CSV table of C-alpha atoms and ligand atoms in Angstrom, one decimal:
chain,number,residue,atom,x,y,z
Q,137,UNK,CA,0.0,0.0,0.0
Q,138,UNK,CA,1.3,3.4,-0.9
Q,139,UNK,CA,2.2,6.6,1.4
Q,140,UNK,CA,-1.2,7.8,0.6
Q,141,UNK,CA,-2.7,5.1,3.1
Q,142,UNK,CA,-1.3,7.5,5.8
Q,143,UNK,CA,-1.9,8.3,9.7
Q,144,UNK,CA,-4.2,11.0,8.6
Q,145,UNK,CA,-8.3,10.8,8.8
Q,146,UNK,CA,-8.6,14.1,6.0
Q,147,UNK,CA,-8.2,12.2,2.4
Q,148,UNK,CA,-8.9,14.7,-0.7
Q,149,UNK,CA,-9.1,13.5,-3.7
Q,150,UNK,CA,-8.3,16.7,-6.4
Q,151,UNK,CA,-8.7,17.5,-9.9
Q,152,UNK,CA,-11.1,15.1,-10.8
Q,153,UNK,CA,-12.5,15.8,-14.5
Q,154,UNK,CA,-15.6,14.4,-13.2
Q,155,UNK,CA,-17.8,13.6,-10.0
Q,156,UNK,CA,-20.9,11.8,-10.9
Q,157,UNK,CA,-23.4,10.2,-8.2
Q,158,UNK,CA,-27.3,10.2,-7.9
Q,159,UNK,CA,-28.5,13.3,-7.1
Q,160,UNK,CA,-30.8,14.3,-3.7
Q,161,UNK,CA,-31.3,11.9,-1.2
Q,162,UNK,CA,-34.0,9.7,-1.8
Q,163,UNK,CA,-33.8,5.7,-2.4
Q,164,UNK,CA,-35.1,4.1,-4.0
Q,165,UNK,CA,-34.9,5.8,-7.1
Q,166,UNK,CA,-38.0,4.9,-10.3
Q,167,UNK,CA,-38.3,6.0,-13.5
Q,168,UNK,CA,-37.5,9.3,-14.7
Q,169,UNK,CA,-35.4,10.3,-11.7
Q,170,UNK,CA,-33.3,6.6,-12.1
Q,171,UNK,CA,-31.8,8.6,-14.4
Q,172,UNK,CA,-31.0,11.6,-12.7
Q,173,UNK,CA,-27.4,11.6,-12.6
Q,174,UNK,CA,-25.3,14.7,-11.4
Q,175,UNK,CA,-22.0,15.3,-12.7
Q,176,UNK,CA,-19.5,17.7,-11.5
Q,177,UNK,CA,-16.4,18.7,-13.8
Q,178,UNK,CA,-12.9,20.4,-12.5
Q,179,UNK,CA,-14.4,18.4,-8.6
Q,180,UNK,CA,-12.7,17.3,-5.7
Q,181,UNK,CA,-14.2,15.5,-2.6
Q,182,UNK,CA,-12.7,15.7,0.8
Q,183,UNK,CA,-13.1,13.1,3.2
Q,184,UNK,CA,-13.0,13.2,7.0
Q,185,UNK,CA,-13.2,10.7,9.4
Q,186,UNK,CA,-14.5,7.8,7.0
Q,187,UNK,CA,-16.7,10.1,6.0
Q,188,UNK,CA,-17.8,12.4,2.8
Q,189,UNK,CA,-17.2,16.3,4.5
Q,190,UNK,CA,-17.1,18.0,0.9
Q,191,UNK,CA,-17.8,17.9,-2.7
Q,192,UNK,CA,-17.5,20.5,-5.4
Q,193,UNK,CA,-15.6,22.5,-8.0
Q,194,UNK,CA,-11.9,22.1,-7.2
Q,195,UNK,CA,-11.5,25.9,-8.2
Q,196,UNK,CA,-13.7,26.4,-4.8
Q,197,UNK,CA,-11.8,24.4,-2.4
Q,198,UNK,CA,-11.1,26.1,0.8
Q,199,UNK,CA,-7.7,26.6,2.1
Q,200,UNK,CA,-7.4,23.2,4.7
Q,201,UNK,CA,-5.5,22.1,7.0
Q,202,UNK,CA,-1.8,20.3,6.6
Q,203,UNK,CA,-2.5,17.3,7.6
Q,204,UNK,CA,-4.7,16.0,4.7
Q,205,UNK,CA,-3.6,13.2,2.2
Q,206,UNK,CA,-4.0,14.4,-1.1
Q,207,UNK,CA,-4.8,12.3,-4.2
Q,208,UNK,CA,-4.1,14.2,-7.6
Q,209,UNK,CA,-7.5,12.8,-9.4
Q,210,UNK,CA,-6.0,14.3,-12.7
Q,211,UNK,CA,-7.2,12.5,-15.8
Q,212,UNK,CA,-9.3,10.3,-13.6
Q,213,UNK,CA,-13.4,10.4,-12.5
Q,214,UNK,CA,-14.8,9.2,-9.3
Q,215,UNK,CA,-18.2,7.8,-8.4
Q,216,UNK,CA,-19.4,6.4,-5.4
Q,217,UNK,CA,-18.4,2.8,-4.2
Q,218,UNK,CA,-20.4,0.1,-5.9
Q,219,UNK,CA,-22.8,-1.7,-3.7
Q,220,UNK,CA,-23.1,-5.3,-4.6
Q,221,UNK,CA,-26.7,-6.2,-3.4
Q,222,UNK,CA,-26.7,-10.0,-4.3
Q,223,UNK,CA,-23.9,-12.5,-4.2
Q,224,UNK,CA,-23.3,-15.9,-2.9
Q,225,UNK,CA,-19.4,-15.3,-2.2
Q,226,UNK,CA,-18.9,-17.5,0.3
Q,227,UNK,CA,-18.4,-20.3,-1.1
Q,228,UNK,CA,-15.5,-23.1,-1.1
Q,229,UNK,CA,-14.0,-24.6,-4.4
Q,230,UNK,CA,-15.5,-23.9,-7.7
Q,231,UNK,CA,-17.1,-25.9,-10.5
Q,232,UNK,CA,-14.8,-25.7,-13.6
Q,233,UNK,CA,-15.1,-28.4,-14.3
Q,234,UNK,CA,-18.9,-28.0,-14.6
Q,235,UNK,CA,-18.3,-25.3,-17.2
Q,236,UNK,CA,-16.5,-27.3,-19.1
Q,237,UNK,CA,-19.5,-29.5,-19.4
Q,238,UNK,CA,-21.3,-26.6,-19.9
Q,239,UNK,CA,-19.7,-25.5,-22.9
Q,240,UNK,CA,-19.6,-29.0,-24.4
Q,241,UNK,CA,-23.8,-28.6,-24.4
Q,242,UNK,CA,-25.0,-29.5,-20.6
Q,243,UNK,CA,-27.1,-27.4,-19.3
Q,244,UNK,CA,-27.3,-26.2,-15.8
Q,245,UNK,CA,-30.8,-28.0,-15.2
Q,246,UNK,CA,-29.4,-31.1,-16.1
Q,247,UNK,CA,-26.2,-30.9,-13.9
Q,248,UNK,CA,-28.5,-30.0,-10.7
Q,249,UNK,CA,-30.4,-32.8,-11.3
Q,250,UNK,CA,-27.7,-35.1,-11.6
Q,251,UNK,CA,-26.3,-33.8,-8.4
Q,252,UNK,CA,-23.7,-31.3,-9.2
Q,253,UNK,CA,-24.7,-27.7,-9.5
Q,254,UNK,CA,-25.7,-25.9,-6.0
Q,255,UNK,CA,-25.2,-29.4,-4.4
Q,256,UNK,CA,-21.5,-30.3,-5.9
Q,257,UNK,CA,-20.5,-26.5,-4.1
Q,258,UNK,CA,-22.5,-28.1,-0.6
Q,259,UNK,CA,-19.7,-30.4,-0.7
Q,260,UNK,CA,-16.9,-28.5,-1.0
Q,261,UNK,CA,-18.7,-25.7,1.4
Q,262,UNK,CA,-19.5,-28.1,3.8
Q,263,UNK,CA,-15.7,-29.6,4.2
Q,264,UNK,CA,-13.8,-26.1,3.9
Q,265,UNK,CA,-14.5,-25.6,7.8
Q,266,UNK,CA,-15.1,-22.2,9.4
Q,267,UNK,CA,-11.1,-20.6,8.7
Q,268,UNK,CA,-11.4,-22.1,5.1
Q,269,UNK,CA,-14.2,-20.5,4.2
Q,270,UNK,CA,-13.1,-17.3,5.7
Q,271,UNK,CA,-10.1,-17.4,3.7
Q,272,UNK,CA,-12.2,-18.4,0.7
Q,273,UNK,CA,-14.9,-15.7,1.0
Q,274,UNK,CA,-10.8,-13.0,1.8
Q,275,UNK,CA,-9.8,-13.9,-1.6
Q,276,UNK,CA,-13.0,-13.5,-3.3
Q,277,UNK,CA,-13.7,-9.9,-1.5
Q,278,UNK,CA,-10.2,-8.7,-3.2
Q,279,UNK,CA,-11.6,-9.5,-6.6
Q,280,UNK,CA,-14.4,-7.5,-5.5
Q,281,UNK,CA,-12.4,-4.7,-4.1
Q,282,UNK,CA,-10.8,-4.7,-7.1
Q,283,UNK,CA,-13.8,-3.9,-9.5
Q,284,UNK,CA,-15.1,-1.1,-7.2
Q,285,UNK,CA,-17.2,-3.0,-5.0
Q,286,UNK,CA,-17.0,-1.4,-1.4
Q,287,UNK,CA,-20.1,-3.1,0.3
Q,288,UNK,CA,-21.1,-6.0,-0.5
Q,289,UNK,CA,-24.2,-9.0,0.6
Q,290,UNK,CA,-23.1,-12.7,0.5
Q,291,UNK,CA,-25.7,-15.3,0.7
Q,292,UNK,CA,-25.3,-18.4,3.3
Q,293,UNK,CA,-26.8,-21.7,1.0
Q,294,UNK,CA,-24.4,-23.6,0.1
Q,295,UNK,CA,-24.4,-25.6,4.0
Q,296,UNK,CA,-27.8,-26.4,4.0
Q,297,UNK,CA,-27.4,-28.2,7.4
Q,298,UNK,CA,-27.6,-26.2,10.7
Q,299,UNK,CA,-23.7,-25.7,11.7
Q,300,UNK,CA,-22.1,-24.6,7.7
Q,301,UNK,CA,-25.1,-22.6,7.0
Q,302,UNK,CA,-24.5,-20.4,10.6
Q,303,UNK,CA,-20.6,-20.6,9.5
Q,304,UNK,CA,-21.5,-18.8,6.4
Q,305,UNK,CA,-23.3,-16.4,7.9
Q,306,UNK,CA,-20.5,-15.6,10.6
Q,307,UNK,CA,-17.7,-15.8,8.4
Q,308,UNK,CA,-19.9,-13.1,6.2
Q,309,UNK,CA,-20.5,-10.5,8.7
Q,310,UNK,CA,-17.0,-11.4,10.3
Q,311,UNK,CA,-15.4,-10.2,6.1
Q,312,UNK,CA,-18.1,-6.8,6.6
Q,313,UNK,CA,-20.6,-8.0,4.3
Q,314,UNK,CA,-23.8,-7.9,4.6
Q,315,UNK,CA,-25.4,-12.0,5.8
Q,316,UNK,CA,-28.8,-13.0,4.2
Q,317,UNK,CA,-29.8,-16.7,5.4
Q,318,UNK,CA,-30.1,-18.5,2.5
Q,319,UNK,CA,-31.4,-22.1,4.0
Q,320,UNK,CA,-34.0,-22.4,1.6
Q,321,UNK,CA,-31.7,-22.6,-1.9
Q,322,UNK,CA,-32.1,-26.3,-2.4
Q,323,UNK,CA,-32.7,-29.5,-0.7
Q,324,UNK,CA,-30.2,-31.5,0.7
Q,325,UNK,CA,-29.2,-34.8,0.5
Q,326,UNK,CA,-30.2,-36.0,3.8
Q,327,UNK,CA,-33.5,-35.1,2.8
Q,328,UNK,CA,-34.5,-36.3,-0.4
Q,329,UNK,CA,-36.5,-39.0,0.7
Q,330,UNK,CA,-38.5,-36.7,3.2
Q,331,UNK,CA,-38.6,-33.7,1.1
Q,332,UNK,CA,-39.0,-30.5,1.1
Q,333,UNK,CA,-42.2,-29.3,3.3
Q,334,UNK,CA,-40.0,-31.3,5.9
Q,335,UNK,CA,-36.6,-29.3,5.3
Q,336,UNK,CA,-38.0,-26.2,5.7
Q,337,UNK,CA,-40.0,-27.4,9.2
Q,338,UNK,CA,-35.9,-28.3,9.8
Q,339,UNK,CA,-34.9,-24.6,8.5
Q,340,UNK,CA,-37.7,-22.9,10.6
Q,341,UNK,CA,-37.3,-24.9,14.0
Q,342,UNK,CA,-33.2,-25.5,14.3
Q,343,UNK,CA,-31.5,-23.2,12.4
Q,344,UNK,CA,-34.3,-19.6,12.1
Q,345,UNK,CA,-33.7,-19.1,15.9
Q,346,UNK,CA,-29.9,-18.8,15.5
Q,347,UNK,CA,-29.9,-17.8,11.7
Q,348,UNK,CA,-31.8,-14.7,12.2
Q,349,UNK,CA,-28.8,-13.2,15.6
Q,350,UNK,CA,-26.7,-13.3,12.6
Q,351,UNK,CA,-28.5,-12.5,9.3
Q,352,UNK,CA,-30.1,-9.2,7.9
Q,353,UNK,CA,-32.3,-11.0,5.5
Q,354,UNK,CA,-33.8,-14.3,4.3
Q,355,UNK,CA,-34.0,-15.8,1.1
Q,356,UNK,CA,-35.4,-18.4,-1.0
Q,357,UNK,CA,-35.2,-20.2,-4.4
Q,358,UNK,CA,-38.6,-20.4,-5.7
Q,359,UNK,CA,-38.2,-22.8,-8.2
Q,360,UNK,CA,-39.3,-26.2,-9.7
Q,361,UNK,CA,-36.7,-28.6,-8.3
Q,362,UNK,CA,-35.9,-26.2,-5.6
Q,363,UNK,CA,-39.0,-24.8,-3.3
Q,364,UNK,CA,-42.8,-23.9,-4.8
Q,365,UNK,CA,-44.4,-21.3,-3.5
Q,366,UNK,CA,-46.6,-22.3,-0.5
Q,367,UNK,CA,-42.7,-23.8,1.2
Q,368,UNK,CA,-41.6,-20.4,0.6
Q,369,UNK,CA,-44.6,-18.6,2.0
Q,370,UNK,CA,-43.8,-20.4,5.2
Q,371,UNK,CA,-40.6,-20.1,5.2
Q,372,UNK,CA,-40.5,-16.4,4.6
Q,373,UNK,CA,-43.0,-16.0,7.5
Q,374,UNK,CA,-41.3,-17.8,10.1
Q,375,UNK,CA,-38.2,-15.4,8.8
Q,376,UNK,CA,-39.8,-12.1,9.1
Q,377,UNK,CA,-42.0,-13.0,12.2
Q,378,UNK,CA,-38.4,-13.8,13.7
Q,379,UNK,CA,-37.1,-9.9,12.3
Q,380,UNK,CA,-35.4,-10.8,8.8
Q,381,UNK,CA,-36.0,-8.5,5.8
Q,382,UNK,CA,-37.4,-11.2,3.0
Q,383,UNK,CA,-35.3,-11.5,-0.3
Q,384,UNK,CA,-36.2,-13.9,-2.8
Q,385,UNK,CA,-34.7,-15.5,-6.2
Q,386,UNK,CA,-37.8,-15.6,-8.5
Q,387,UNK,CA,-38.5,-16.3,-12.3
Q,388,UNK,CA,-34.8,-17.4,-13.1
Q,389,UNK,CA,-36.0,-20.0,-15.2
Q,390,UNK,CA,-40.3,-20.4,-14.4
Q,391,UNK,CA,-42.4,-17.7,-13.1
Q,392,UNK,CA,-43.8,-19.7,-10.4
Q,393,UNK,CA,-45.2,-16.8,-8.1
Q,394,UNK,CA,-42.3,-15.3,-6.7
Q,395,UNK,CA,-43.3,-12.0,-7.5
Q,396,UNK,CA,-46.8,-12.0,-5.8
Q,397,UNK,CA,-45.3,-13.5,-2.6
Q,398,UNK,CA,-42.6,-10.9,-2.9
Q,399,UNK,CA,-45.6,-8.2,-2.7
Q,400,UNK,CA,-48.1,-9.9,-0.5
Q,401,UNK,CA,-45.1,-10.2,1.7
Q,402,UNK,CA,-43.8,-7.0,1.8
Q,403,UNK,CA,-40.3,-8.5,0.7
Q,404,UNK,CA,-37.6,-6.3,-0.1
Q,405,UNK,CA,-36.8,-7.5,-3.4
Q,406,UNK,CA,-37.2,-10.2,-6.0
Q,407,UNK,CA,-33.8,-11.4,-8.2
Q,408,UNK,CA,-33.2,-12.4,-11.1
Q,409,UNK,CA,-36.8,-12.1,-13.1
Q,410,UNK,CA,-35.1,-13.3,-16.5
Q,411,UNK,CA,-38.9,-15.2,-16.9
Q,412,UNK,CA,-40.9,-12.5,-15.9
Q,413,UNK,CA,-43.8,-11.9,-18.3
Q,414,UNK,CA,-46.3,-8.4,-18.5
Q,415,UNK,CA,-48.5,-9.4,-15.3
Q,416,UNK,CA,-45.2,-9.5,-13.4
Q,417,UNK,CA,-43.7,-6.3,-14.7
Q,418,UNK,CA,-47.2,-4.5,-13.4
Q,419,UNK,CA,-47.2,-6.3,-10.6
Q,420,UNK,CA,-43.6,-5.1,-9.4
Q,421,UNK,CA,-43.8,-2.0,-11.1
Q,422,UNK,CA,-47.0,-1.0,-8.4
Q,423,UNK,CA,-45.1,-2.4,-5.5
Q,424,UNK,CA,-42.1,-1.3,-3.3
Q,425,UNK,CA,-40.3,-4.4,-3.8
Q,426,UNK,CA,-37.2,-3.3,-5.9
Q,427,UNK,CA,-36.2,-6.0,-9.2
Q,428,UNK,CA,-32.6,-7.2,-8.7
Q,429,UNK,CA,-31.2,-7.8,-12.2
Q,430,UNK,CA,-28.4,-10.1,-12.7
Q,431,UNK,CA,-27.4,-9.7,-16.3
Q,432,UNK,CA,-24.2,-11.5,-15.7
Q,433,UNK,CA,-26.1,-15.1,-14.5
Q,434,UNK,CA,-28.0,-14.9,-17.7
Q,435,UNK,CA,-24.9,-14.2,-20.0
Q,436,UNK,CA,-23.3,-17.0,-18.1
Q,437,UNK,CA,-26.1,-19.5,-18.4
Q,438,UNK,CA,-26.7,-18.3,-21.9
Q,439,UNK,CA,-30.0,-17.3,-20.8
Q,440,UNK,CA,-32.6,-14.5,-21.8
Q,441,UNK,CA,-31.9,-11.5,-20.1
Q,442,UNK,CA,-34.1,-9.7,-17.6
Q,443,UNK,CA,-36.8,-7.1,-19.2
Q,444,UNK,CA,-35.2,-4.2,-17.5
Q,445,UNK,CA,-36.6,-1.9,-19.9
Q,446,UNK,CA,-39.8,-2.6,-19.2
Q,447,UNK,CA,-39.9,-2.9,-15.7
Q,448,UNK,CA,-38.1,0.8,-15.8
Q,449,UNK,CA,-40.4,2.2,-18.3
Q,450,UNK,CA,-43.0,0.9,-15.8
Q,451,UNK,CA,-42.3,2.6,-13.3
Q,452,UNK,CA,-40.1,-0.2,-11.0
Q,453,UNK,CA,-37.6,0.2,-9.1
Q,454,UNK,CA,-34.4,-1.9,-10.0
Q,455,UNK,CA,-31.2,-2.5,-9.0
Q,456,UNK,CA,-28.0,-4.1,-10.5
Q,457,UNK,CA,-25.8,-7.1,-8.6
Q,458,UNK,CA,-23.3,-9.9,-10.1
Q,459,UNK,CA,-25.1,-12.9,-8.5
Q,460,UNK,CA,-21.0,-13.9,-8.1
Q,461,UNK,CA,-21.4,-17.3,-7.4
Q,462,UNK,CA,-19.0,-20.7,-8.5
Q,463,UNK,CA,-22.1,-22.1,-11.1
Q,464,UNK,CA,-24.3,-19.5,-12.2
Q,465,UNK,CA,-22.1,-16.5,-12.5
Q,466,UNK,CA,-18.4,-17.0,-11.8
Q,467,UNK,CA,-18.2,-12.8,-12.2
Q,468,UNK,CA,-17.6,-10.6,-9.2
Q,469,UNK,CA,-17.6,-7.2,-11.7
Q,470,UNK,CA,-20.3,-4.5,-11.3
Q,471,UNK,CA,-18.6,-2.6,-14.0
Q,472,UNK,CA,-18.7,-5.8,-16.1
Q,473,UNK,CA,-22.9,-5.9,-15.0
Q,474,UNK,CA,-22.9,-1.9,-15.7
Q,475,UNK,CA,-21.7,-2.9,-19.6
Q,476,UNK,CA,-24.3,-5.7,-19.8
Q,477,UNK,CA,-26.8,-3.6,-18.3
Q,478,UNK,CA,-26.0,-1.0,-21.9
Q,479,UNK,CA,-25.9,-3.4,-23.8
Q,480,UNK,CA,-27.9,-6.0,-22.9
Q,481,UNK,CA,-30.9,-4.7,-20.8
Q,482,UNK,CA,-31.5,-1.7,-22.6
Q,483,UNK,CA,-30.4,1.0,-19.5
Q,484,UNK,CA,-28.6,4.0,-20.2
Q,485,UNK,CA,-25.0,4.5,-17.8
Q,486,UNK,CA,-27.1,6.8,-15.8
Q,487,UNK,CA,-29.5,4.1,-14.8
Q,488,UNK,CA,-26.7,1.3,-14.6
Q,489,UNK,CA,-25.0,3.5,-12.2
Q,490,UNK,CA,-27.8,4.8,-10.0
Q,491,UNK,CA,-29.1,0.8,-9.7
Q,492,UNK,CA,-25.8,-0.3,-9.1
Q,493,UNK,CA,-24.8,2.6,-6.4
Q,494,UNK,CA,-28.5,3.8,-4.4
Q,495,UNK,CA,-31.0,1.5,-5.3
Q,496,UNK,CA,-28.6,-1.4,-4.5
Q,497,UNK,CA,-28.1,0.1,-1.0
Q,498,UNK,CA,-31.3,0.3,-0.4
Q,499,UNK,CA,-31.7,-3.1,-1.0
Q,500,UNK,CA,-29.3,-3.7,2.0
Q,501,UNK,CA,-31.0,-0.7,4.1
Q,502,UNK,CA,-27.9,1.3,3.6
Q,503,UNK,CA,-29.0,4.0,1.4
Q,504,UNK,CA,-28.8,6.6,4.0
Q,505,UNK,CA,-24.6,6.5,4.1
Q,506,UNK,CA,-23.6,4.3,1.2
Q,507,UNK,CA,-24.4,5.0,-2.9
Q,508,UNK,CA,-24.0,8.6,-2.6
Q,509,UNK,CA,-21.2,11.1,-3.0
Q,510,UNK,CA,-22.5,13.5,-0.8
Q,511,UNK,CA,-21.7,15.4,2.5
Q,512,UNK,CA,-22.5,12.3,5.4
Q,513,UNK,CA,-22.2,9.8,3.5
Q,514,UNK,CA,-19.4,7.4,3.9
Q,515,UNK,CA,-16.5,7.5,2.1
Q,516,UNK,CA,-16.3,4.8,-0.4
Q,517,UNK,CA,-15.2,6.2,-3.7
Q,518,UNK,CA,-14.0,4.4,-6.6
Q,519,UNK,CA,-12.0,6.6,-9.1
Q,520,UNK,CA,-12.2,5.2,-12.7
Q,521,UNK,CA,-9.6,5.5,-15.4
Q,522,UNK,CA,-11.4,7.9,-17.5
Q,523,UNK,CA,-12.1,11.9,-17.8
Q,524,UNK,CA,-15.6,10.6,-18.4
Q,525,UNK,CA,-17.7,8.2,-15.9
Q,526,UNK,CA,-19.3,6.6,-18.0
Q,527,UNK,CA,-16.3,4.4,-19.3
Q,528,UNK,CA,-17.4,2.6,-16.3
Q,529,UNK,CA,-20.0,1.0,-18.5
Q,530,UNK,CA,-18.4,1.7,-21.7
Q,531,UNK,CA,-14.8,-0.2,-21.0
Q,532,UNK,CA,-16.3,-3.4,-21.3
Q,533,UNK,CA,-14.3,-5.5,-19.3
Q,534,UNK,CA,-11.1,-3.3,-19.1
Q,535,UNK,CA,-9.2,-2.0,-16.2
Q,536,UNK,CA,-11.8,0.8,-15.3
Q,537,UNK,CA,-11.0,1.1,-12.0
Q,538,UNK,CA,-8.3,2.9,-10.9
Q,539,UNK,CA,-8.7,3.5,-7.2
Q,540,UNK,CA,-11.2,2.6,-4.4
Q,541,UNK,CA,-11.3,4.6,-1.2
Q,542,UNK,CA,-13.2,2.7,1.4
Q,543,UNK,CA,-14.1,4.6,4.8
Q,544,UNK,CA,-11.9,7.6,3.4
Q,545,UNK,CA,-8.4,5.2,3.2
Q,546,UNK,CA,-7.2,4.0,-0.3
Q,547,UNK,CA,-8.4,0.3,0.1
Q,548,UNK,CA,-7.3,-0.8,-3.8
Q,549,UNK,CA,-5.1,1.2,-5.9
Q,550,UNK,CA,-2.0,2.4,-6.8
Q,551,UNK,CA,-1.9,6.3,-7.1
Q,552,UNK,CA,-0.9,8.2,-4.5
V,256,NIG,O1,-28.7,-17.1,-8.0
V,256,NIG,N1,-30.4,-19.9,-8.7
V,256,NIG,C1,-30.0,-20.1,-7.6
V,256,NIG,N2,-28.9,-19.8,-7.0
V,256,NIG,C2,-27.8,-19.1,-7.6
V,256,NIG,C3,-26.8,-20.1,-8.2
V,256,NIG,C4,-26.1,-20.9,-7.2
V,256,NIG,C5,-25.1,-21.9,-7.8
V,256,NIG,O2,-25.3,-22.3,-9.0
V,256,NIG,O3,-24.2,-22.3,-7.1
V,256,NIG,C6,-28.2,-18.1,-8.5
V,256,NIG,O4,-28.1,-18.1,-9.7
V,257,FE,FE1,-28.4,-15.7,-6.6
């Protein structure tokens, strides 16, 4: 780490061609105003004690004190830290090997069912042991880090038995993220012959009670093979009767529901959605559940992407995540989802960024000090290697980022 990482809490970054972040200081942000990007040109931002104390035209910047750390933002634009709202990073070993099937013609159906998939990552989950997984989910925040991502969820889900899925969940908070319970992602092998009304009796009486003194949220895969949605209902209310937020993986491959019970619920959002047809859209587009897109599972699966157009033009709030995970989306790069989002869902930069920054912290009931670059907020900045922003969606798949402050200290970077 360079000199810049100094003693000194006052960090300000100068000469930045551009500032861009969402302006005011609502979340979450719909239609018209998901595109309400301000940009500031000629800006610095000055950062005090982990947090944002100043941003503005670097020909106004008041004389300060000596003590500051000064980064010269010349030829470079910041935005705020990227919040990555859905991933499953804690997870041990990987399935290349899958892949390679993969590309050969499997499809991911077909290798669940056979046992592999979700359940092939239980294995290896389940034998990495508490410090293994930490190290596991250390190396995988780095790649994060290093694509702008300065908060971050991670899903438990790949135990599925009481003691790996409460690892998870520890070893999550203990990295900073943000837990969500995932017990009800698929059905284990001790169960198949009992199934999966019985698993979910299991989730709700031995693990809920000690799940939900770690966890933020629940979650669930409604799916066919995984849990309809009368199993989700109850295991969703046992959740937020016990104080979880309510998440949920929906119309990834069948709209089964997921959506309704999202609303009737009062979940806080629905991912995925590459399935969802026009009663859907309306539905979500009239609630305050927010549509998680993850453009990067359906490139990887080689599956129709998400109808974010529609859901925006609708009026629905969205926001952007990589689904990083070892099978369905081996990608921990917003900037990478940012360029898919362009390209692929039909969403301007201004609406990739806005879903990826506030939207995605509200998600995670952070938008009140993370998404922003704003006076209060916290100081997670990532500075992009470009006089414009919007290379963060245009550089598809280069080395956009340049820097990331985290808390107001150089976290990933080289620049001084
Ligand atoms: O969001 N679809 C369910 N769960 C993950 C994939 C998990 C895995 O394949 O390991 C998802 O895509
Ligand atoms: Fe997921």
């Amino acid at each position: 780490m360079t000199s810049a990482e100094a003693a000194s809490d006052r960090l300000l970054i100068r000469d930045l061609a551009q500032v861009a972040t969402a302006d005011g200081r609502s979340a979450p942000l719909r239609g018209a105003s998901l595109r309400e990007v301000a940009v500031i040109e000629n800006a610095y931002v000055l950062c005090e004690g982990g947090h944002i104390a100043a941003v503005g035209a670097t020909a106004d910047l008041p004389a300060l004190p000596a003590d500051v750390t000064e980064i010269d933002g010349r030829g470079l634009s910041a935005i705020p830290g990227l919040v990555d709202c859905h991933t499953h990073a804690c997870f041990a070993g990987d399935r290349v090997g899958e892949f390679a099937l993969r590309a050969a013609g499997a499809t991911y159906e077909e290798l669940h069912a056979a046992g592999g998939g979700i359940l092939s990552t239980v294995r290896a989950t389940r034998s990495a042991g508490e410090q293994g997984l930490a190290a596991a989910l250390a190396r995988h925040r780095q790649w994060m880090l290093a694509s702008g991502t300065t908060a971050f969820e991670a899903k438990s889900g790949y135990g599925l038995d009481r003691e790996t899925e409460l690892a998870q969940l520890r070893v999550v908070r203990a990295a900073g993220g943000v837990p969500t319970w995932l017990g009800a992602h698929a059905l284990p092998p001790e169960f198949s012959e009992r199934g999966a009304d019985e698993y979910v009796d299991f989730l709700i009486q031995e693990v809920l009670p000690d799940a939900s003194e770690v966890a933020e949220a629940a979650d669930v895969f409604v799916e066919r093979g995984a849990f309809d949605v009368p199993q989700a209902r109850r295991y969703l209310t046992a959740c937020l009767q016990a104080g979880l937020a309510l998440r949920l993986h929906g119309d990834q491959f069948t709209e089964l529901g997921a959506i309704d019970l999202a609303v009737e619920l009062g979940a806080r959002s629905v991912d995925h959605l590459e399935a969802t047809g026009a009663n859907g859209i309306a539905t979500l587009a009239s609630s305050d559940v927010v549509g998680v897109l993850l453009p990067a599972s359906a490139l990887f699966l080689g599956r129709p992407m998400p109808p974010a157009r529609a859901l925006v033009d609708a009026g629905a709030a969205v926001a952007l995540a990589t689904d990083f995970n070892p099978g369905s989306a081996f990608c921990e790069s917003l900037p990478l989802v940012c360029a898919l989002a362009c390209t692929q869902l039909g969403l301007s930069p201004e609406e990739a960024l806005v879903a990826s920054t506030v939207n995605a912290a509200h998600v995670l009931a952070r938008a009140d000090r993370k998404g922003r670059i704003a006076p209060g907020f916290d100081a997670d900045i990532v500075l992009l290697e470009a006089e414009d922003w919007r290379y963060l969606a245009y550089h598809l798949a280069g080395p956009v980022v340049h820097t990331v402050v985290e808390g107001g200290r150089i976290a990933w970077g080289s620049r001084a």
